mmCIF file of C-alpha atoms in Angstrom:
data_model
loop_
_atom_site.group_PDB
_atom_site.id
_atom_site.type_symbol
_atom_site.label_atom_id
_atom_site.label_comp_id
_atom_site.label_asym_id
_atom_site.label_seq_id
_atom_site.Cartn_x
_atom_site.Cartn_y
_atom_site.Cartn_z
ATOM 1 C CA MET A 161 -25.070 10.858 45.573
ATOM 2 C CA SER A 162 -22.042 8.536 44.723
ATOM 3 C CA ALA A 163 -20.446 7.261 47.804
ATOM 4 C CA ALA A 164 -17.036 9.317 47.561
ATOM 5 C CA VAL A 165 -16.677 12.514 46.606
ATOM 6 C CA GLN A 166 -15.599 13.047 43.069
ATOM 7 C CA GLY A 167 -11.456 13.950 43.046
ATOM 8 C CA SER A 168 -11.066 11.602 46.154
ATOM 9 C CA GLU A 169 -7.585 10.920 46.899
ATOM 10 C CA PRO A 170 -6.273 7.495 46.548
ATOM 11 C CA VAL A 171 -3.561 5.755 48.497
ATOM 12 C CA THR A 172 -1.244 2.900 47.651
ATOM 13 C CA GLY A 173 -2.240 1.170 50.713
ATOM 14 C CA LEU A 174 -5.263 1.500 52.882
ATOM 15 C CA PRO A 175 -5.239 1.278 56.092
ATOM 16 C CA ARG A 176 -6.232 -1.820 58.456
ATOM 17 C CA LEU A 177 -8.702 -0.683 61.522
ATOM 18 C CA SER A 178 -8.588 -1.817 64.983
ATOM 19 C CA ASP A 179 -11.267 -0.258 67.323
ATOM 20 C CA ALA A 180 -9.989 0.488 71.680
ATOM 21 C CA THR A 181 -13.618 1.095 72.439
ATOM 22 C CA LEU A 182 -13.610 -1.871 75.392
ATOM 23 C CA ARG A 183 -9.957 -0.988 76.335
ATOM 24 C CA ASP A 184 -9.344 2.784 76.730
ATOM 25 C CA SER A 185 -12.762 3.247 78.094
ATOM 26 C CA ALA A 186 -11.377 1.704 81.178
ATOM 27 C CA HIS A 187 -9.178 5.027 81.574
ATOM 28 C CA MET A 188 -11.776 7.556 80.967
ATOM 29 C CA ALA A 189 -13.557 8.604 84.155
ATOM 30 C CA GLY A 190 -16.711 6.683 85.153
ATOM 31 C CA VAL A 191 -17.042 4.185 81.815
ATOM 32 C CA GLU A 192 -17.303 0.677 82.336
ATOM 33 C CA PHE A 193 -18.942 -1.402 80.029
ATOM 34 C CA GLY A 194 -20.938 -4.417 81.015
ATOM 35 C CA PRO A 195 -19.881 -7.950 79.294
ATOM 36 C CA LYS A 196 -23.310 -7.622 77.347
ATOM 37 C CA ASP A 197 -22.539 -4.703 75.647
ATOM 38 C CA ALA A 198 -19.031 -5.618 74.941
ATOM 39 C CA ALA A 199 -19.936 -9.066 73.173
ATOM 40 C CA ARG A 200 -22.606 -6.379 71.367
ATOM 41 C CA ILE A 201 -19.998 -3.723 70.235
ATOM 42 C CA ALA A 202 -17.562 -6.649 69.244
ATOM 43 C CA GLU A 203 -20.030 -7.972 67.209
ATOM 44 C CA LEU A 204 -20.878 -5.192 65.639
ATOM 45 C CA LEU A 205 -17.360 -3.692 65.190
ATOM 46 C CA VAL A 206 -16.274 -6.709 63.187
ATOM 47 C CA LYS A 207 -19.414 -6.476 60.868
ATOM 48 C CA THR A 208 -18.392 -3.163 60.109
ATOM 49 C CA GLY A 209 -14.940 -4.223 58.967
ATOM 50 C CA ILE A 210 -12.907 -3.660 62.291
ATOM 51 C CA GLU A 211 -10.086 -6.557 61.925
ATOM 52 C CA LEU A 212 -9.455 -6.289 66.058
ATOM 53 C CA VAL A 213 -11.158 -5.641 68.753
ATOM 54 C CA GLU A 214 -9.090 -4.331 71.470
ATOM 55 C CA VAL A 215 -10.367 -5.054 75.056
ATOM 56 C CA GLY A 216 -9.354 -4.784 78.357
ATOM 57 C CA MET A 217 -6.537 -4.513 80.478
ATOM 58 C CA VAL A 218 -4.278 -7.006 82.025
ATOM 59 C CA SER A 219 -1.000 -6.397 84.937
ATOM 60 C CA GLY A 220 -1.134 -9.590 86.294
ATOM 61 C CA PRO A 221 -3.824 -12.379 87.894
ATOM 62 C CA ASN A 222 -7.303 -12.047 88.582
ATOM 63 C CA SER A 223 -7.743 -8.989 86.197
ATOM 64 C CA LYS A 224 -11.449 -6.717 86.945
ATOM 65 C CA ASP A 225 -11.419 -7.003 82.775
ATOM 66 C CA ALA A 226 -11.538 -10.983 82.463
ATOM 67 C CA ASP A 227 -15.290 -11.078 82.121
ATOM 68 C CA LEU A 228 -15.234 -8.221 79.176
ATOM 69 C CA VAL A 229 -12.276 -10.448 77.584
ATOM 70 C CA LEU A 230 -13.914 -14.196 77.840
ATOM 71 C CA ALA A 231 -17.619 -11.869 76.608
ATOM 72 C CA THR A 232 -15.694 -10.794 73.402
ATOM 73 C CA HIS A 233 -13.768 -13.751 72.644
ATOM 74 C CA GLU A 234 -17.491 -15.715 73.005
ATOM 75 C CA ALA A 235 -18.817 -12.834 70.475
ATOM 76 C CA VAL A 236 -16.260 -12.685 68.228
ATOM 77 C CA GLY A 237 -13.432 -14.794 68.875
ATOM 78 C CA PRO A 238 -10.098 -14.631 70.343
ATOM 79 C CA GLU A 239 -8.772 -14.268 66.649
ATOM 80 C CA ARG A 240 -10.428 -11.064 66.260
ATOM 81 C CA SER A 241 -9.238 -9.918 69.528
ATOM 82 C CA MET A 242 -6.385 -8.299 71.195
ATOM 83 C CA THR A 243 -5.470 -7.763 74.965
ATOM 84 C CA LEU A 244 -3.653 -5.062 76.558
ATOM 85 C CA LEU A 245 -0.467 -6.111 78.966
ATOM 86 C CA VAL A 246 1.073 -3.384 81.268
ATOM 87 C CA VAL A 247 4.870 -3.549 81.618
ATOM 88 C CA ARG A 248 6.686 -2.519 84.888
ATOM 89 C CA ASP A 249 9.639 -5.168 84.668
ATOM 90 C CA ARG A 250 10.354 -8.606 84.119
ATOM 91 C CA GLN A 251 8.461 -10.951 86.905
ATOM 92 C CA GLN A 252 5.412 -8.430 86.198
ATOM 93 C CA VAL A 253 5.175 -9.032 82.663
ATOM 94 C CA ALA A 254 5.807 -12.851 83.254
ATOM 95 C CA THR A 255 2.094 -12.926 85.622
ATOM 96 C CA ALA A 256 0.620 -10.577 83.028
ATOM 97 C CA LEU A 257 1.395 -13.023 80.505
ATOM 98 C CA ASP A 258 0.098 -16.057 82.662
ATOM 99 C CA GLU A 259 -3.325 -14.305 82.648
ATOM 100 C CA ALA A 260 -3.269 -13.482 78.948
ATOM 101 C CA GLU A 261 -2.994 -17.696 78.689
ATOM 102 C CA ARG A 262 -5.806 -18.392 81.334
ATOM 103 C CA LEU A 263 -7.853 -16.017 79.238
ATOM 104 C CA GLY A 264 -7.576 -17.494 76.094
ATOM 105 C CA VAL A 265 -5.643 -14.262 74.639
ATOM 106 C CA ARG A 266 -4.024 -14.327 71.618
ATOM 107 C CA HIS A 267 -3.296 -10.660 70.775
ATOM 108 C CA ILE A 268 -1.960 -9.076 73.160
ATOM 109 C CA MET A 269 -0.841 -5.311 72.807
ATOM 110 C CA TYR A 270 2.321 -4.086 75.426
ATOM 111 C CA SER A 271 1.802 -0.838 77.116
ATOM 112 C CA ILE A 272 5.448 0.524 77.197
ATOM 113 C CA PRO A 273 6.039 4.262 78.127
ATOM 114 C CA THR A 274 8.882 5.446 76.036
ATOM 115 C CA SER A 275 9.363 9.714 76.996
ATOM 116 C CA GLU A 276 11.795 10.127 79.693
ATOM 117 C CA GLN A 277 8.741 11.575 81.495
ATOM 118 C CA HIS A 278 6.745 8.561 81.841
ATOM 119 C CA ALA A 279 9.256 6.343 81.707
ATOM 120 C CA LYS A 280 10.556 8.209 84.944
ATOM 121 C CA LEU A 281 7.120 8.260 86.504
ATOM 122 C CA LYS A 282 6.202 4.564 85.381
ATOM 123 C CA LEU A 283 9.277 2.598 84.939
ATOM 124 C CA GLY A 284 11.324 4.108 88.109
ATOM 125 C CA SER A 285 13.773 5.037 85.393
ATOM 126 C CA PRO A 286 14.164 7.553 82.261
ATOM 127 C CA SER A 287 16.966 5.739 80.648
ATOM 128 C CA ALA A 288 17.139 4.504 77.507
ATOM 129 C CA LYS A 289 19.113 1.168 78.269
ATOM 130 C CA PHE A 290 16.761 -0.154 81.056
ATOM 131 C CA LEU A 291 13.308 0.873 78.641
ATOM 132 C CA HIS A 292 15.291 -1.648 75.644
ATOM 133 C CA THR A 293 16.102 -4.299 78.005
ATOM 134 C CA LEU A 294 12.743 -4.451 79.344
ATOM 135 C CA ALA A 295 10.774 -3.925 75.942
ATOM 136 C CA ARG A 296 13.229 -6.922 74.456
ATOM 137 C CA SER A 297 12.396 -9.202 77.717
ATOM 138 C CA ALA A 298 8.787 -8.453 77.609
ATOM 139 C CA ILE A 299 8.811 -8.868 73.962
ATOM 140 C CA GLN A 300 10.509 -12.105 73.765
ATOM 141 C CA GLN A 301 8.827 -14.023 76.662
ATOM 142 C CA ALA A 302 5.660 -13.454 74.418
ATOM 143 C CA LYS A 303 7.168 -14.841 71.623
ATOM 144 C CA GLU A 304 7.944 -17.657 73.124
ATOM 145 C CA ARG A 305 4.641 -18.487 74.092
ATOM 146 C CA GLY A 306 2.629 -17.831 70.885
ATOM 147 C CA PHE A 307 1.590 -14.285 71.059
ATOM 148 C CA HIS A 308 1.079 -12.237 68.451
ATOM 149 C CA VAL A 309 2.960 -8.777 69.690
ATOM 150 C CA THR A 310 2.234 -5.890 68.960
ATOM 151 C CA PHE A 311 4.449 -3.173 71.283
ATOM 152 C CA SER A 312 3.675 0.359 72.156
ATOM 153 C CA GLY A 313 5.207 3.514 72.423
ATOM 154 C CA GLU A 314 3.197 5.233 74.919
ATOM 155 C CA ASP A 315 3.939 9.150 75.005
ATOM 156 C CA GLY A 316 5.549 8.075 71.730
ATOM 157 C CA ALA A 317 4.476 11.223 69.914
ATOM 158 C CA ARG A 318 6.447 13.816 72.702
ATOM 159 C CA THR A 319 9.329 11.184 72.519
ATOM 160 C CA PRO A 320 12.339 12.457 70.684
ATOM 161 C CA LYS A 321 13.337 10.716 67.263
ATOM 162 C CA GLU A 322 16.888 10.068 68.528
ATOM 163 C CA ARG A 323 14.758 8.357 71.471
ATOM 164 C CA LEU A 324 12.549 6.772 69.827
ATOM 165 C CA VAL A 325 13.545 5.089 66.520
ATOM 166 C CA PRO A 326 16.170 2.928 68.500
ATOM 167 C CA TYR A 327 13.808 1.497 70.779
ATOM 168 C CA VAL A 328 11.423 0.781 67.944
ATOM 169 C CA THR A 329 14.251 -0.941 65.760
ATOM 170 C CA ALA A 330 15.017 -2.494 69.047
ATOM 171 C CA GLY A 331 11.424 -4.184 69.211
ATOM 172 C CA PHE A 332 11.278 -5.303 65.938
ATOM 173 C CA GLU A 333 14.929 -7.063 66.145
ATOM 174 C CA ALA A 334 13.409 -8.523 69.338
ATOM 175 C CA GLY A 335 10.599 -10.349 67.289
ATOM 176 C CA ALA A 336 7.589 -7.937 67.836
ATOM 177 C CA ASP A 337 5.183 -8.140 65.015
ATOM 178 C CA ARG A 338 3.926 -4.809 65.422
ATOM 179 C CA PHE A 339 4.412 -1.040 66.612
ATOM 180 C CA ARG A 340 1.965 1.119 67.908
ATOM 181 C CA LEU A 341 2.636 4.934 68.285
ATOM 182 C CA ALA A 342 0.481 6.008 71.086
ATOM 183 C CA GLU A 343 -0.150 10.138 70.862
ATOM 184 C CA THR A 344 -0.526 9.478 74.785
ATOM 185 C CA VAL A 345 -0.694 13.488 75.148
ATOM 186 C CA ALA A 346 -2.218 15.197 71.799
ATOM 187 C CA TYR A 347 0.715 16.666 70.970
ATOM 188 C CA LEU A 348 1.520 16.533 66.604
ATOM 189 C CA SER A 349 -0.003 18.635 63.688
ATOM 190 C CA PRO A 350 -0.651 16.187 60.719
ATOM 191 C CA TRP A 351 2.445 17.650 59.052
ATOM 192 C CA GLN A 352 4.349 17.097 62.434
ATOM 193 C CA MET A 353 2.665 13.560 62.298
ATOM 194 C CA GLU A 354 3.626 12.346 58.874
ATOM 195 C CA GLU A 355 7.132 13.416 59.824
ATOM 196 C CA VAL A 356 7.502 11.413 62.890
ATOM 197 C CA ILE A 357 5.531 8.531 61.337
ATOM 198 C CA GLY A 358 7.572 8.492 58.001
ATOM 199 C CA ASP A 359 11.035 8.082 60.292
ATOM 200 C CA LEU A 360 9.680 4.491 61.656
ATOM 201 C CA THR A 361 8.156 3.401 58.547
ATOM 202 C CA ALA A 362 11.783 3.712 57.490
ATOM 203 C CA ILE A 363 12.651 1.041 59.810
ATOM 204 C CA ASP A 364 13.597 -2.204 57.963
ATOM 205 C CA GLY A 365 10.632 -4.948 58.409
ATOM 206 C CA SER A 366 8.363 -2.797 60.259
ATOM 207 C CA GLU A 367 4.421 -2.837 60.650
ATOM 208 C CA ILE A 368 3.016 0.809 62.127
ATOM 209 C CA GLU A 369 -0.113 1.343 64.051
ATOM 210 C CA ILE A 370 -1.424 4.842 64.996
ATOM 211 C CA HIS A 371 -3.898 6.018 67.894
ATOM 212 C CA SER A 372 -4.337 9.462 68.614
ATOM 213 C CA HIS A 373 -6.250 11.304 71.578
ATOM 214 C CA ASN A 374 -8.109 14.480 70.700
ATOM 215 C CA MET A 375 -7.478 16.574 72.733
ATOM 216 C CA LEU A 376 -6.768 19.358 70.339
ATOM 217 C CA GLY A 377 -9.359 17.904 67.530
ATOM 218 C CA MET A 378 -6.514 16.621 65.127
ATOM 219 C CA ALA A 379 -7.085 12.738 65.855
ATOM 220 C CA VAL A 380 -8.858 11.806 62.088
ATOM 221 C CA ALA A 381 -6.526 14.463 60.755
ATOM 222 C CA ASN A 382 -3.426 12.896 62.163
ATOM 223 C CA SER A 383 -4.478 9.256 61.669
ATOM 224 C CA LEU A 384 -4.918 9.719 57.824
ATOM 225 C CA ALA A 385 -1.782 11.829 58.307
ATOM 226 C CA ALA A 386 0.255 8.546 59.291
ATOM 227 C CA VAL A 387 -1.219 6.919 56.721
ATOM 228 C CA ARG A 388 0.009 8.893 54.401
ATOM 229 C CA ALA A 389 3.192 8.682 55.508
ATOM 230 C CA GLY A 390 3.360 4.509 55.405
ATOM 231 C CA ALA A 391 1.498 3.353 58.948
ATOM 232 C CA GLN A 392 -0.562 0.173 57.866
ATOM 233 C CA TRP A 393 -3.003 0.487 60.924
ATOM 234 C CA ILE A 394 -5.271 2.839 62.770
ATOM 235 C CA SER A 395 -6.749 2.345 66.515
ATOM 236 C CA ALA A 396 -10.043 4.379 66.950
ATOM 237 C CA THR A 397 -12.797 4.210 69.340
ATOM 238 C CA VAL A 398 -17.013 4.518 68.660
ATOM 239 C CA GLY A 399 -17.791 7.855 69.474
ATOM 240 C CA GLY A 400 -14.123 8.781 70.186
ATOM 241 C CA ILE A 401 -14.670 7.109 73.403
ATOM 242 C CA GLY A 402 -11.465 7.490 75.777
ATOM 243 C CA GLU A 403 -9.632 10.220 78.165
ATOM 244 C CA ARG A 404 -8.106 13.732 77.377
ATOM 245 C CA GLY A 405 -10.489 14.576 74.808
ATOM 246 C CA GLY A 406 -11.171 10.632 73.361
ATOM 247 C CA ASN A 407 -9.581 9.086 70.591
ATOM 248 C CA ALA A 408 -9.852 8.920 66.731
ATOM 249 C CA PRO A 409 -13.843 8.515 66.442
ATOM 250 C CA LEU A 410 -14.399 5.597 64.323
ATOM 251 C CA ALA A 411 -17.810 6.758 62.532
ATOM 252 C CA GLU A 412 -15.641 10.129 61.300
ATOM 253 C CA LEU A 413 -12.862 8.028 60.520
ATOM 254 C CA LEU A 414 -14.424 5.791 58.225
ATOM 255 C CA THR A 415 -16.890 8.077 56.913
ATOM 256 C CA SER A 416 -13.018 10.873 56.079
ATOM 257 C CA LEU A 417 -11.565 7.078 54.386
ATOM 258 C CA ARG A 418 -14.798 6.851 52.466
ATOM 259 C CA VAL A 419 -14.887 10.289 50.822
ATOM 260 C CA ILE A 420 -10.804 11.433 50.662
ATOM 261 C CA HIS A 421 -9.783 8.112 49.607
ATOM 262 C CA GLY A 422 -12.865 6.418 48.458
ATOM 263 C CA ASP A 423 -12.213 3.149 50.988
ATOM 264 C CA THR A 424 -15.522 1.281 50.480
ATOM 265 C CA ARG A 425 -14.442 -1.926 52.226
ATOM 266 C CA PHE A 426 -16.437 -1.100 55.211
ATOM 267 C CA ASP A 427 -19.824 -1.773 55.954
ATOM 268 C CA LEU A 428 -21.281 1.702 57.890
ATOM 269 C CA SER A 429 -24.438 0.811 58.035
ATOM 270 C CA HIS A 430 -23.691 -0.283 61.913
ATOM 271 C CA LEU A 431 -22.188 2.604 63.034
ATOM 272 C CA THR A 432 -25.397 4.463 64.619
ATOM 273 C CA GLU A 433 -26.282 1.860 66.122
ATOM 274 C CA LEU A 434 -22.539 0.715 67.493
ATOM 275 C CA SER A 435 -22.339 4.743 68.244
ATOM 276 C CA ARG A 436 -26.105 4.802 70.310
ATOM 277 C CA ILE A 437 -24.941 1.405 72.344
ATOM 278 C CA ALA A 438 -21.691 2.220 73.442
ATOM 279 C CA LEU A 439 -22.954 5.819 74.772
ATOM 280 C CA LYS A 440 -25.301 3.929 76.540
ATOM 281 C CA GLY A 441 -23.516 1.021 77.961
ATOM 282 C CA ALA A 442 -21.061 4.116 79.057
ATOM 283 C CA GLY A 443 -23.389 5.934 80.936
ATOM 284 C CA LEU A 444 -22.260 9.154 78.546
ATOM 285 C CA GLY A 445 -26.359 9.760 77.294
ATOM 286 C CA GLU A 446 -26.803 11.557 74.132
ATOM 287 C CA ALA A 447 -25.429 14.915 74.948
ATOM 288 C CA PHE A 448 -24.225 16.765 71.760
ATOM 289 C CA GLN A 449 -21.037 15.155 69.778
ATOM 290 C CA SER A 450 -20.052 15.276 66.763
ATOM 291 C CA GLY A 451 -20.272 12.975 63.675
ATOM 292 C CA PRO A 452 -22.240 11.241 61.462
ATOM 293 C CA THR A 453 -23.837 8.987 64.025
ATOM 294 C CA THR A 454 -25.694 11.825 66.245
ATOM 295 C CA PRO A 455 -29.121 12.198 66.657
ATOM 296 C CA HIS A 456 -28.112 15.575 65.624
ATOM 297 C CA ALA A 457 -26.134 14.960 62.513
ATOM 298 C CA PHE A 458 -28.831 14.768 59.891
ATOM 299 C CA ALA A 459 -31.479 17.544 61.809
ATOM 300 C CA TYR A 460 -32.740 20.140 59.808
ATOM 301 C CA GLU A 461 -35.430 23.256 60.458
ATOM 302 C CA LEU A 462 -34.492 24.497 56.587
ATOM 303 C CA PRO A 463 -37.521 22.658 54.432
ATOM 304 C CA GLY A 464 -34.899 22.785 51.738
ATOM 305 C CA GLN A 465 -32.261 20.656 53.656
ATOM 306 C CA LEU A 466 -34.936 18.096 54.006
ATOM 307 C CA THR A 467 -36.255 18.272 50.799
ATOM 308 C CA HIS A 468 -32.865 18.322 48.819
ATOM 309 C CA PRO A 469 -30.308 16.973 51.357
ATOM 310 C CA GLU A 470 -28.173 16.004 48.700
ATOM 311 C CA ALA A 471 -26.846 19.461 48.639
ATOM 312 C CA TYR A 472 -26.031 19.468 52.272
ATOM 313 C CA GLU A 473 -24.761 16.004 52.977
ATOM 314 C CA THR A 474 -21.283 14.963 51.980
ATOM 315 C CA LEU A 475 -22.725 11.211 52.351
ATOM 316 C CA PRO A 476 -26.204 10.574 52.737
ATOM 317 C CA ALA A 477 -28.006 9.650 56.136
ATOM 318 C CA GLU A 478 -29.081 6.138 55.355
ATOM 319 C CA LEU A 479 -25.313 4.973 54.433
ATOM 320 C CA VAL A 480 -24.177 4.826 58.019
ATOM 321 C CA GLY A 481 -27.538 3.976 59.036
ATOM 322 C CA ASN A 482 -28.591 7.252 60.490
ATOM 323 C CA SER A 483 -32.159 9.006 59.737
ATOM 324 C CA ARG A 484 -32.920 12.836 58.549
ATOM 325 C CA GLU A 485 -34.919 14.479 61.100
ATOM 326 C CA LEU A 486 -36.558 17.829 61.781
ATOM 327 C CA ARG A 487 -35.130 19.398 64.756
ATOM 328 C CA VAL A 488 -37.177 22.759 65.210
ATOM 329 C CA ARG A 489 -38.534 25.351 68.258
ATOM 330 C CA THR A 490 -39.904 28.194 67.171
ATOM 331 C CA ARG A 491 -38.630 28.840 63.547
ATOM 332 C CA LEU A 492 -42.142 26.924 61.805
ATOM 333 C CA THR A 493 -42.927 27.147 58.238
ATOM 334 C CA PRO A 494 -45.727 25.772 56.521
ATOM 335 C CA ALA A 495 -43.179 23.981 53.947
ATOM 336 C CA LEU A 496 -41.318 22.189 57.126
ATOM 337 C CA VAL A 497 -45.033 21.253 58.486
ATOM 338 C CA THR A 498 -45.906 19.287 55.151
ATOM 339 C CA TRP A 499 -43.000 17.471 55.402
ATOM 340 C CA ALA A 500 -43.162 16.661 58.836
ATOM 341 C CA LEU A 501 -47.025 15.576 57.894
ATOM 342 C CA ALA A 502 -46.008 13.581 54.403
ATOM 343 C CA GLU A 503 -47.235 10.048 54.776
ATOM 344 C CA SER A 504 -48.648 10.122 57.918
ATOM 345 C CA GLY A 505 -52.152 10.005 57.065
ATOM 346 C CA VAL A 506 -52.947 12.935 59.546
ATOM 347 C CA PHE A 507 -54.667 15.884 57.274
ATOM 348 C CA VAL A 508 -54.762 19.352 58.645
ATOM 349 C CA ASP A 509 -54.967 22.716 56.333
ATOM 350 C CA VAL A 510 -51.687 23.630 57.029
ATOM 351 C CA GLU A 511 -51.904 26.946 56.832
ATOM 352 C CA ALA A 512 -54.390 27.649 59.527
ATOM 353 C CA PHE A 513 -52.466 25.062 61.246
ATOM 354 C CA THR A 514 -49.142 27.182 61.479
ATOM 355 C CA PRO A 515 -49.158 29.522 63.316
ATOM 356 C CA TRP A 516 -51.621 27.808 65.639
ATOM 357 C CA LEU A 517 -48.968 25.847 66.656
ATOM 358 C CA ILE A 518 -46.514 28.646 66.957
ATOM 359 C CA GLU A 519 -48.662 30.542 69.083
ATOM 360 C CA ARG A 520 -48.712 27.351 71.238
ATOM 361 C CA GLN A 521 -44.777 26.926 71.173
ATOM 362 C CA GLU A 522 -44.423 30.302 72.466
ATOM 363 C CA ARG A 523 -46.978 29.530 74.723
ATOM 364 C CA ASN A 524 -45.258 26.601 76.309
ATOM 365 C CA GLY A 525 -41.813 27.668 76.149
ATOM 366 C CA ALA A 526 -40.699 26.632 72.889
ATOM 367 C CA PRO A 527 -39.732 22.962 73.484
ATOM 368 C CA LEU A 528 -37.793 20.992 70.881
ATOM 369 C CA LEU A 529 -40.468 19.702 68.235
ATOM 370 C CA ASP A 530 -39.246 16.757 65.198
ATOM 371 C CA ARG A 531 -41.440 15.219 63.093
ATOM 372 C CA ASP A 532 -43.668 12.841 65.800
ATOM 373 C CA ALA A 533 -43.963 16.173 67.736
ATOM 374 C CA ILE A 534 -45.412 17.791 64.947
ATOM 375 C CA ARG A 535 -47.736 15.185 64.179
ATOM 376 C CA LYS A 536 -49.348 14.517 67.437
ATOM 377 C CA ALA A 537 -49.542 18.529 67.541
ATOM 378 C CA ALA A 538 -52.031 18.210 64.270
ATOM 379 C CA ILE A 539 -54.063 15.521 66.080
ATOM 380 C CA ASP A 540 -54.568 17.828 68.775
ATOM 381 C CA PHE A 541 -55.669 20.587 66.089
ATOM 382 C CA GLN A 542 -58.045 18.357 64.729
ATOM 383 C CA SER A 543 -59.718 17.719 68.041
ATOM 384 C CA GLU A 544 -60.212 21.789 68.381
#
């Protein structure tokens, strides 16, 4: 099967990707990665082709995320890493920059609330003038120390144009390298996102990134809409890990870029392993999730889906490092059993074995069967 479907839509400038799994997870209830998992996730992200691995959050000295930052630097180098710095006041920013320098950070991302509601809550003032002054000071301090600076619009999606555009303009005038619109509260439709991003890409010298949350299930769609409007960067997370419905899930985003835009820059074969490590390290287990890297993505119980997968799959399982599997409880057929036993070295009379297995399933409460379980059952059948 072709890597991209016929009629894929090319884009003038394909987006660059950053991944926030090792940073946004810090906000997700109960999720904590260790240094070993952080290093492995960072390595696989870079192998996939992700340009920047966002790791950790620093607000001052003795950051609790120091071990994650250092492990990521060791794995992929500080030039491929970025760390979030909290912005609350000028002195706090100075101590956060001291900590970032101690950790060897070179790329920082300032978290600055822009909506009146968030600014009042976190900065103590909804004043746009105060917001601009604080952002300019933070950016200038960082640039004087030689950092690459991305500054955010936390809750930017709900920030009115007349407040957001002057803020972003002021940030670039202060020397910032990139602006990240944070859809902190999922709020926009894709067509609304295009309009918001279009206002920002119209600013002279702007470089724009989108960071969407998935509470409304539109994080990937909004990310692609942002690129359509001129955004140069997308921020995602492995498995969509993150608070408030999660973030734009990396696998779905990369496969969408492949199918819709014919984007073959990324090595998708690492995605399933990435998801496995990230979900295990995050303590989230293997409960059902959507997307192409889950155990359910290419699992079938209809024989035709297993024997003619190209008729049912947008992209083949192997492309994302996944595999096809049979999952069935009581809807067993001789054709399914034949597929499961192929190349197993186990030979049984399928027409006799299938009803025997169906009866055993009904007697035992219909436990889930995969290919290996059917093969084991066939061995049990032989011994009777």
